Amino acid sequence: MAIMMPEADQAVLARRDGIVAALRAIVPGEGVIDSAAEMLPYESDGLMAYRQPPMVVVLPETTAQVSHVLKYCHEQGIKVVPRGSGTSLSGGALPLADGVLLGLGKFKRIRDIDFDNRVVVTEPGVTNLAISQAVAHAGFYYAPDPSSQIACSIGGNVAENSGGVHCLKYGMTTNNVLGCEFVLMTGEVLRIGGKCTENAGYDLMGLITGSEGLLGVVTEVTVRILQKPETARALMVGFAEVEAAGECVARIIGAGIIPGGMEMMDKPAIHAAEAFVHAGYPLDVEALLIIELDGPGVEVDELIGRVETIANGCGSTTCRISTSEAERNLFWAGRKAAFPAVGRISPDYLCMDGTIPRGALPKALARIRELSEKYQLGCANVFHAGDGNLHPLILYDANKPGEMERAEAFGADILRCCVELGGVLTGEHGVGIEKRDLMPEMFTEIDLNQQQRVKCAFDSQGLLNPGKVFPTLHRCAELGRMHVHAGKLAFPDLPRF
Amino acid sequence: MAIMMPEADQAVLARRDGIVAALRAIVPGEGVIDSAAEMLPYESDGLMAYRQPPMVVVLPETTAQVSHVLKYCHEQGIKVVPRGSGTSLSGGALPLADGVLLGLGKFKRIRDIDFDNRVVVTEPGVTNLAISQAVAHAGFYYAPDPSSQIACSIGGNVAENSGGVHCLKYGMTTNNVLGCEFVLMTGEVLRIGGKCTENAGYDLMGLITGSEGLLGVVTEVTVRILQKPETARALMVGFAEVEAAGECVARIIGAGIIPGGMEMMDKPAIHAAEAFVHAGYPLDVEALLIIELDGPGVEVDELIGRVETIANGCGSTTCRISTSEAERNLFWAGRKAAFPAVGRISPDYLCMDGTIPRGALPKALARIRELSEKYQLGCANVFHAGDGNLHPLILYDANKPGEMERAEAFGADILRCCVELGGVLTGEHGVGIEKRDLMPEMFTEIDLNQQQRVKCAFDSQGLLNPGKVFPTLHRCAELGRMHVHAGKLAFPDLPRF
């Protein structure tokens, strides 16, 4: 394990039986799990290279139970790791050997569907997709759509500020959440926000969103729902040069057009995807853009024409426009299968997640190509081009001596390049343990100290999810990443972005 | 003064000469003002019923100067009140007798216009409108448009999380700001966010936005700019009952239509506005909606038709649709002049600012009518109906014994009604001193304590803007409001919403 986690507190472990009994008194029945076999599914999240059995798993069903569990742990100085569905990709839900794993999986009820106010009030264990399904009959949906949406929970989405292919136009989780019920480590219950967009006092909802389980536990969420767009059509545009595709993205955005989605793949990714799902991608191009426009039919038709003109102006070599839903879905099929497809052509790959200002896209792509030559390793680029959220997949073979080290150095250089170009270490996968030790590359000590002071305002003893996001107890110069071996991921059936 | 402010610290006042000299050493030239006459313009913000000369005014020009001023004040235990253009309506920039007034008026430069990334990087003293003007030649604008936009500063917009008639569709300030440079009370300088929408660590940008100058001082802001919509058209729809207009608003939103603006006026407001600006408003209706649709021409035409159908279904008695820019502007002219117009028909009025979930609009309007009868005082309703942001104007005559007290009780009942209906004490005017003592009506002690802990994470000595937003030193049962006598406001030339 490249990432150092805090050492387990033997004094806490010695009290394990008493702790389990105390938790059973709070959450009766099958809500407390302490056998090694039954705790196995909780050993890791989607960052499967890192595994750790928790001391005990507790699965409360009510806010009062969550409150009592946290109050007890606070009084007893016991660490707590919150967990939604465990689909996170940066190790944010990795258990601690001396910590309670607090699972929200039993909070499965949608509490209120309010079409007048266009909001849904839901428990945090409800999946992202289930919210859209619950309002689909009336033509509404919940906009943020991480690719794990059939499995990931809305509470986890709040913790990670999850995105998806449509967040360019419709915003990340933080733009679509209006309020929550929130339990502090002390067991105190806060009501934050509500059905209005306005707030009095500090915007705690904004602060909590994306805080990766370090500030408290969400026990109810109020989300905004939107009316489904009347139409969606997609263009598939090929380019002879990666930089030209990057330039096309910059010009579309610069022209004030906001596509519903704008995704990019480079040659290695195109070939891998086409061999896997036969989406009809052109194999003679260096880069492919899939651009989706949605809205009223007349508007979509006009925007399709404008995007086509811009693409021509950037030297596109092929351009196909979907004429049916089946064709639009086919355009997306290859993109959505790109991660498993790359897993088929390389024994191992490192999945990176960084963000750059959109205008810097051509520069970043050129730099990744240089690095690929320097490190003599292939790299398949698959990313949310409209957001500047890069997901380079560095191809290597762990069985060849030195390749993994070269891959890690390559990945670190990519993230440093993102920061140099004015970008961010992460896009939508969070920091977790994966990028924790890279935070000082991006933030000054003054910045990190202020972040820590905010943490202390919520959790003065540092009991909630310690060792995640911030390099506190151990600073490790090495960088962690999502290691994927033989294409195996935590949820291999789900497409990965 | 109904609102109690902390008593001036005589020990600090005794050191005034030394403090002025120390500030002059940091900000040379004319950047320090200490004469009573020259400090006059700084005695209040837009909440003109409350006036207080500061101990001294300092007008730094650089981030380094802001940092040094704050560091000095922090070390010396001197209170600081930050101020943008002073157009705020809730007393957030009211000086303290023993405090330094820190004006950002000299931060007047736009630093970077970046069309590729659709952002503008600007100093905080630049006016809201100046940002739109700087990018207008390329067809872009900055979306949030408070009615004080020709005077209010972007830094003040961040402090208040300002809205405007277009925030229903385009969001409040918090949805349009990507990053800032931020000076802590200790003088430490943070860089928060940047040109990307993504962040690593806690979302401090969200937390700072709307924090009313209690957490630090913004010295640079990065805002998102949008392409101007191709077309905008407005409907003016009259109703024989206020509740029917409220129902129409709820149905438009419920249908998934997001107008660029959706404003409502009731009969007293309509008559006052029509008498003042002759906008052609119907005088035989109880309520008027002005609904603007913007976007591509074809989309706007279609939406206009849908809104008209919904309005008919709600029993509208008149409906006019603008056929030219001149007509659209005329529809808005009365609405924009409604505040001064009401000032002409009543010797005094109380302007309230509360928010309710949109679906509760008919209920809130009915309740306000009941209260109007109970207190035997007129009330003109003018508000951002699409956001549920109410601006009831309670009409009274301060020269008639007991009327002011009745008006204040009426206003308090309206805000309590907003909270009961699941709403918020404020919409876009902030809490400041005006609604400070009403915060416990909305928040539990647990909520307020958590807000205070967040404050302490930024300003452990409570030196930044003390006495604003939170009822700390003195809890006063009485409610404060924006008193307007004979229509006089701080900036009488600006329309008020």
PDB file of C-alpha atoms in Angstrom, chain B residues 103-303:
ATOM      1  CA  GLY B 103     -13.590  50.225   1.886  1.00  0.00           C
ATOM      2  CA  LEU B 104     -12.741  48.276  -1.272  1.00  0.00           C
ATOM      3  CA  GLY B 105     -13.694  51.133  -3.593  1.00  0.00           C
ATOM      4  CA  LYS B 106     -10.193  51.491  -5.019  1.00  0.00           C
ATOM      5  CA  PHE B 107     -10.092  47.921  -6.316  1.00  0.00           C
ATOM      6  CA  LYS B 108     -11.432  49.085  -9.680  1.00  0.00           C
ATOM      7  CA  ARG B 109      -9.583  47.071 -12.274  1.00  0.00           C
ATOM      8  CA  ILE B 110     -10.763  44.139 -14.380  1.00  0.00           C
ATOM      9  CA  ARG B 111      -7.691  41.896 -14.434  1.00  0.00           C
ATOM     10  CA  ASP B 112      -8.476  39.291 -17.096  1.00  0.00           C
ATOM     11  CA  ILE B 113     -11.185  38.673 -19.676  1.00  0.00           C
ATOM     12  CA  ASP B 114     -10.942  35.049 -20.812  1.00  0.00           C
ATOM     13  CA  PHE B 115     -13.538  34.187 -23.455  1.00  0.00           C
ATOM     14  CA  ASP B 116     -12.106  30.673 -24.023  1.00  0.00           C
ATOM     15  CA  ASN B 117     -12.954  29.757 -20.449  1.00  0.00           C
ATOM     16  CA  ARG B 118     -15.936  32.138 -20.284  1.00  0.00           C
ATOM     17  CA  VAL B 119     -14.652  33.866 -17.142  1.00  0.00           C
ATOM     18  CA  VAL B 120     -13.704  37.362 -16.019  1.00  0.00           C
ATOM     19  CA  VAL B 121     -11.175  37.904 -13.245  1.00  0.00           C
ATOM     20  CA  THR B 122     -11.859  41.204 -11.540  1.00  0.00           C
ATOM     21  CA  GLU B 123     -11.089  43.317  -8.518  1.00  0.00           C
ATOM     22  CA  PRO B 124     -13.958  43.507  -6.004  1.00  0.00           C
ATOM     23  CA  GLY B 125     -14.669  47.241  -6.382  1.00  0.00           C
ATOM     24  CA  VAL B 126     -15.731  46.886 -10.036  1.00  0.00           C
ATOM     25  CA  THR B 127     -19.481  47.348 -10.398  1.00  0.00           C
ATOM     26  CA  ASN B 128     -21.730  44.476 -11.369  1.00  0.00           C
ATOM     27  CA  LEU B 129     -22.777  46.269 -14.580  1.00  0.00           C
ATOM     28  CA  ALA B 130     -19.181  47.118 -15.561  1.00  0.00           C
ATOM     29  CA  ILE B 131     -18.416  43.406 -15.911  1.00  0.00           C
ATOM     30  CA  SER B 132     -21.262  42.940 -18.382  1.00  0.00           C
ATOM     31  CA  GLN B 133     -20.204  46.097 -20.233  1.00  0.00           C
ATOM     32  CA  ALA B 134     -16.617  44.852 -20.522  1.00  0.00           C
ATOM     33  CA  VAL B 135     -17.707  41.697 -22.367  1.00  0.00           C
ATOM     34  CA  ALA B 136     -20.771  43.033 -24.225  1.00  0.00           C
ATOM     35  CA  HIS B 137     -18.842  43.589 -27.498  1.00  0.00           C
ATOM     36  CA  ALA B 138     -18.430  39.804 -27.779  1.00  0.00           C
ATOM     37  CA  GLY B 139     -22.081  39.101 -26.964  1.00  0.00           C
ATOM     38  CA  PHE B 140     -21.501  38.011 -23.359  1.00  0.00           C
ATOM     39  CA  TYR B 141     -22.759  39.243 -19.975  1.00  0.00           C
ATOM     40  CA  TYR B 142     -22.608  38.503 -16.255  1.00  0.00           C
ATOM     41  CA  ALA B 143     -25.997  37.076 -15.313  1.00  0.00           C
ATOM     42  CA  PRO B 144     -26.899  38.102 -11.711  1.00  0.00           C
ATOM     43  CA  ASP B 145     -28.490  41.549 -11.982  1.00  0.00           C
ATOM     44  CA  PRO B 146     -29.439  43.176  -8.679  1.00  0.00           C
ATOM     45  CA  SER B 147     -31.397  46.344  -9.375  1.00  0.00           C
ATOM     46  CA  SER B 148     -28.537  48.370  -7.889  1.00  0.00           C
ATOM     47  CA  GLN B 149     -26.244  46.946 -10.562  1.00  0.00           C
ATOM     48  CA  ILE B 150     -25.020  50.298 -11.861  1.00  0.00           C
ATOM     49  CA  ALA B 151     -23.613  51.045  -8.392  1.00  0.00           C
ATOM     50  CA  CYS B 152     -23.148  47.839  -6.419  1.00  0.00           C
ATOM     51  CA  SER B 153     -19.743  46.174  -6.486  1.00  0.00           C
ATOM     52  CA  ILE B 154     -19.020  42.565  -7.407  1.00  0.00           C
ATOM     53  CA  GLY B 155     -17.256  42.117  -4.064  1.00  0.00           C
ATOM     54  CA  GLY B 156     -20.425  43.241  -2.302  1.00  0.00           C
ATOM     55  CA  ASN B 157     -22.423  40.843  -4.490  1.00  0.00           C
ATOM     56  CA  VAL B 158     -20.241  37.991  -3.235  1.00  0.00           C
ATOM     57  CA  ALA B 159     -20.677  39.136   0.376  1.00  0.00           C
ATOM     58  CA  GLU B 160     -24.485  39.278   0.049  1.00  0.00           C
ATOM     59  CA  ASN B 161     -24.993  36.470  -2.512  1.00  0.00           C
ATOM     60  CA  SER B 162     -26.986  38.987  -4.525  1.00  0.00           C
ATOM     61  CA  GLY B 163     -29.830  38.001  -6.816  1.00  0.00           C
ATOM     62  CA  GLY B 164     -31.856  39.949  -9.355  1.00  0.00           C
ATOM     63  CA  VAL B 165     -34.836  39.449 -11.634  1.00  0.00           C
ATOM     64  CA  HIS B 166     -32.950  36.844 -13.668  1.00  0.00           C
ATOM     65  CA  CYS B 167     -31.683  34.637 -10.848  1.00  0.00           C
ATOM     66  CA  LEU B 168     -34.606  32.228 -11.233  1.00  0.00           C
ATOM     67  CA  LYS B 169     -33.057  30.990 -14.476  1.00  0.00           C
ATOM     68  CA  TYR B 170     -29.404  31.937 -14.102  1.00  0.00           C
ATOM     69  CA  GLY B 171     -28.797  31.502 -10.379  1.00  0.00           C
ATOM     70  CA  MET B 172     -27.674  33.783  -7.603  1.00  0.00           C
ATOM     71  CA  THR B 173     -24.117  35.091  -7.236  1.00  0.00           C
ATOM     72  CA  THR B 174     -23.014  31.780  -5.703  1.00  0.00           C
ATOM     73  CA  ASN B 175     -23.887  29.968  -8.939  1.00  0.00           C
ATOM     74  CA  ASN B 176     -21.848  32.400 -11.028  1.00  0.00           C
ATOM     75  CA  VAL B 177     -18.627  32.786  -9.053  1.00  0.00           C
ATOM     76  CA  LEU B 178     -15.767  30.310  -9.530  1.00  0.00           C
ATOM     77  CA  GLY B 179     -12.957  31.588  -7.354  1.00  0.00           C
ATOM     78  CA  CYS B 180     -11.485  34.410  -5.336  1.00  0.00           C
ATOM     79  CA  GLU B 181      -8.512  35.779  -3.483  1.00  0.00           C
ATOM     80  CA  PHE B 182      -9.508  36.086   0.145  1.00  0.00           C
ATOM     81  CA  VAL B 183      -7.739  37.769   3.056  1.00  0.00           C
ATOM     82  CA  LEU B 184      -8.317  36.363   6.533  1.00  0.00           C
ATOM     83  CA  MET B 185      -8.522  38.565   9.628  1.00  0.00           C
ATOM     84  CA  THR B 186      -4.982  37.411  10.436  1.00  0.00           C
ATOM     85  CA  GLY B 187      -3.764  38.936   7.170  1.00  0.00           C
ATOM     86  CA  GLU B 188      -3.156  35.551   5.597  1.00  0.00           C
ATOM     87  CA  VAL B 189      -4.120  35.404   1.908  1.00  0.00           C
ATOM     88  CA  LEU B 190      -6.040  32.399   0.556  1.00  0.00           C
ATOM     89  CA  ARG B 191      -6.567  31.464  -3.109  1.00  0.00           C
ATOM     90  CA  ILE B 192      -9.933  29.783  -3.407  1.00  0.00           C
ATOM     91  CA  GLY B 193     -11.172  28.015  -6.550  1.00  0.00           C
ATOM     92  CA  GLY B 194     -10.075  29.281  -9.954  1.00  0.00           C
ATOM     93  CA  LYS B 195     -11.330  28.993 -13.501  1.00  0.00           C
ATOM     94  CA  CYS B 196     -12.650  25.431 -13.066  1.00  0.00           C
ATOM     95  CA  THR B 197     -16.004  24.481 -11.607  1.00  0.00           C
ATOM     96  CA  GLU B 198     -14.400  21.625  -9.693  1.00  0.00           C
ATOM     97  CA  ASN B 199     -12.665  21.890  -6.345  1.00  0.00           C
ATOM     98  CA  ALA B 200     -10.579  19.708  -4.085  1.00  0.00           C
ATOM     99  CA  GLY B 201     -11.133  19.945  -0.332  1.00  0.00           C
ATOM    100  CA  TYR B 202     -14.004  21.840   1.270  1.00  0.00           C
ATOM    101  CA  ASP B 203     -15.936  24.287  -0.919  1.00  0.00           C
ATOM    102  CA  LEU B 204     -14.803  27.497   0.749  1.00  0.00           C
ATOM    103  CA  MET B 205     -16.051  29.569  -2.215  1.00  0.00           C
ATOM    104  CA  GLY B 206     -19.607  28.451  -1.504  1.00  0.00           C
ATOM    105  CA  LEU B 207     -19.156  29.172   2.179  1.00  0.00           C
ATOM    106  CA  ILE B 208     -17.755  32.661   1.651  1.00  0.00           C
ATOM    107  CA  THR B 209     -20.478  33.688  -0.793  1.00  0.00           C
ATOM    108  CA  GLY B 210     -23.259  35.303   1.226  1.00  0.00           C
ATOM    109  CA  SER B 211     -21.221  35.427   4.438  1.00  0.00           C
ATOM    110  CA  GLU B 212     -21.859  39.207   4.712  1.00  0.00           C
ATOM    111  CA  GLY B 213     -18.266  40.195   5.451  1.00  0.00           C
ATOM    112  CA  LEU B 214     -17.957  38.065   8.586  1.00  0.00           C
ATOM    113  CA  LEU B 215     -15.322  35.602   7.369  1.00  0.00           C
ATOM    114  CA  GLY B 216     -12.743  37.668   5.486  1.00  0.00           C
ATOM    115  CA  VAL B 217     -12.207  40.207   2.715  1.00  0.00           C
ATOM    116  CA  VAL B 218     -12.416  39.368  -1.000  1.00  0.00           C
ATOM    117  CA  THR B 219      -9.655  41.082  -3.030  1.00  0.00           C
ATOM    118  CA  GLU B 220     -10.233  39.370  -6.402  1.00  0.00           C
ATOM    119  CA  VAL B 221     -13.168  37.482  -7.897  1.00  0.00           C
ATOM    120  CA  THR B 222     -13.401  35.095 -10.859  1.00  0.00           C
ATOM    121  CA  VAL B 223     -16.912  35.106 -12.336  1.00  0.00           C
ATOM    122  CA  ARG B 224     -18.537  33.057 -15.068  1.00  0.00           C
ATOM    123  CA  ILE B 225     -19.909  34.960 -18.077  1.00  0.00           C
ATOM    124  CA  LEU B 226     -22.732  33.779 -20.329  1.00  0.00           C
ATOM    125  CA  GLN B 227     -23.652  34.392 -23.925  1.00  0.00           C
ATOM    126  CA  LYS B 228     -26.538  36.832 -24.267  1.00  0.00           C
ATOM    127  CA  PRO B 229     -29.804  35.100 -25.171  1.00  0.00           C
ATOM    128  CA  GLU B 230     -30.809  35.571 -28.804  1.00  0.00           C
ATOM    129  CA  THR B 231     -34.268  36.891 -27.929  1.00  0.00           C
ATOM    130  CA  ALA B 232     -36.320  38.004 -24.945  1.00  0.00           C
ATOM    131  CA  ARG B 233     -40.094  38.570 -24.902  1.00  0.00           C
ATOM    132  CA  ALA B 234     -42.444  39.308 -22.040  1.00  0.00           C
ATOM    133  CA  LEU B 235     -46.074  38.602 -21.173  1.00  0.00           C
ATOM    134  CA  MET B 236     -48.132  40.910 -18.955  1.00  0.00           C
ATOM    135  CA  VAL B 237     -50.963  38.884 -17.444  1.00  0.00           C
ATOM    136  CA  GLY B 238     -53.744  40.201 -15.186  1.00  0.00           C
ATOM    137  CA  PHE B 239     -55.885  38.240 -12.713  1.00  0.00           C
ATOM    138  CA  ALA B 240     -59.092  39.002 -10.822  1.00  0.00           C
ATOM    139  CA  GLU B 241     -57.677  37.279  -7.725  1.00  0.00           C
ATOM    140  CA  VAL B 242     -54.238  37.334  -6.173  1.00  0.00           C
ATOM    141  CA  GLU B 243     -54.423  33.621  -5.429  1.00  0.00           C
ATOM    142  CA  ALA B 244     -55.032  32.846  -9.120  1.00  0.00           C
ATOM    143  CA  ALA B 245     -51.823  34.682 -10.021  1.00  0.00           C
ATOM    144  CA  GLY B 246     -49.962  32.693  -7.371  1.00  0.00           C
ATOM    145  CA  GLU B 247     -51.428  29.498  -8.768  1.00  0.00           C
ATOM    146  CA  CYS B 248     -50.325  30.500 -12.281  1.00  0.00           C
ATOM    147  CA  VAL B 249     -46.732  30.946 -11.064  1.00  0.00           C
ATOM    148  CA  ALA B 250     -46.813  27.522  -9.399  1.00  0.00           C
ATOM    149  CA  ARG B 251     -48.176  25.889 -12.574  1.00  0.00           C
ATOM    150  CA  ILE B 252     -45.574  27.489 -14.858  1.00  0.00           C
ATOM    151  CA  ILE B 253     -42.775  26.237 -12.609  1.00  0.00           C
ATOM    152  CA  GLY B 254     -44.514  22.894 -12.147  1.00  0.00           C
ATOM    153  CA  ALA B 255     -44.617  22.516 -15.933  1.00  0.00           C
ATOM    154  CA  GLY B 256     -40.833  22.733 -16.019  1.00  0.00           C
ATOM    155  CA  ILE B 257     -40.718  26.146 -17.718  1.00  0.00           C
ATOM    156  CA  ILE B 258     -37.969  28.397 -16.370  1.00  0.00           C
ATOM    157  CA  PRO B 259     -38.680  32.000 -17.350  1.00  0.00           C
ATOM    158  CA  GLY B 260     -35.809  34.483 -17.484  1.00  0.00           C
ATOM    159  CA  GLY B 261     -37.846  36.526 -15.008  1.00  0.00           C
ATOM    160  CA  MET B 262     -41.267  36.176 -13.386  1.00  0.00           C
ATOM    161  CA  GLU B 263     -42.428  39.125 -11.290  1.00  0.00           C
ATOM    162  CA  MET B 264     -45.701  39.824  -9.534  1.00  0.00           C
ATOM    163  CA  MET B 265     -47.482  42.942  -8.295  1.00  0.00           C
ATOM    164  CA  ASP B 266     -50.788  43.237  -6.451  1.00  0.00           C
ATOM    165  CA  LYS B 267     -53.432  45.957  -6.882  1.00  0.00           C
ATOM    166  CA  PRO B 268     -51.930  48.645  -4.635  1.00  0.00           C
ATOM    167  CA  ALA B 269     -48.551  48.195  -6.302  1.00  0.00           C
ATOM    168  CA  ILE B 270     -50.065  48.176  -9.821  1.00  0.00           C
ATOM    169  CA  HIS B 271     -51.971  51.426  -9.183  1.00  0.00           C
ATOM    170  CA  ALA B 272     -48.975  53.143  -7.629  1.00  0.00           C
ATOM    171  CA  ALA B 273     -46.682  52.082 -10.470  1.00  0.00           C
ATOM    172  CA  GLU B 274     -49.143  52.994 -13.215  1.00  0.00           C
ATOM    173  CA  ALA B 275     -49.735  56.448 -11.745  1.00  0.00           C
ATOM    174  CA  PHE B 276     -45.967  56.967 -11.599  1.00  0.00           C
ATOM    175  CA  VAL B 277     -44.675  55.669 -14.948  1.00  0.00           C
ATOM    176  CA  HIS B 278     -47.777  55.016 -17.151  1.00  0.00           C
ATOM    177  CA  ALA B 279     -46.670  51.570 -18.284  1.00  0.00           C
ATOM    178  CA  GLY B 280     -50.174  50.710 -19.501  1.00  0.00           C
ATOM    179  CA  TYR B 281     -50.960  48.345 -16.646  1.00  0.00           C
ATOM    180  CA  PRO B 282     -54.620  47.213 -16.317  1.00  0.00           C
ATOM    181  CA  LEU B 283     -56.215  48.910 -13.298  1.00  0.00           C
ATOM    182  CA  ASP B 284     -59.159  46.527 -12.935  1.00  0.00           C
ATOM    183  CA  VAL B 285     -57.113  43.496 -11.887  1.00  0.00           C
ATOM    184  CA  GLU B 286     -56.077  42.307  -8.434  1.00  0.00           C
ATOM    185  CA  ALA B 287     -52.719  40.936  -9.520  1.00  0.00           C
ATOM    186  CA  LEU B 288     -50.327  41.315 -12.453  1.00  0.00           C
ATOM    187  CA  LEU B 289     -47.604  38.941 -13.573  1.00  0.00           C
ATOM    188  CA  ILE B 290     -44.744  39.971 -15.837  1.00  0.00           C
ATOM    189  CA  ILE B 291     -43.150  36.875 -17.303  1.00  0.00           C
ATOM    190  CA  GLU B 292     -40.100  37.044 -19.526  1.00  0.00           C
ATOM    191  CA  LEU B 293     -38.931  34.166 -21.707  1.00  0.00           C
ATOM    192  CA  ASP B 294     -35.482  34.289 -23.260  1.00  0.00           C
ATOM    193  CA  GLY B 295     -33.418  32.070 -25.536  1.00  0.00           C
ATOM    194  CA  PRO B 296     -33.413  31.208 -29.249  1.00  0.00           C
ATOM    195  CA  GLY B 297     -36.337  32.902 -31.044  1.00  0.00           C
ATOM    196  CA  VAL B 298     -38.120  29.687 -31.974  1.00  0.00           C
ATOM    197  CA  GLU B 299     -37.959  28.396 -28.413  1.00  0.00           C
ATOM    198  CA  VAL B 300     -39.201  31.685 -26.982  1.00  0.00           C
ATOM    199  CA  ASP B 301     -42.182  31.734 -29.356  1.00  0.00           C
ATOM    200  CA  GLU B 302     -43.160  28.240 -28.303  1.00  0.00           C
ATOM    201  CA  LEU B 303     -42.789  28.974 -24.577  1.00  0.00           C
TER     202      LEU B 303
END
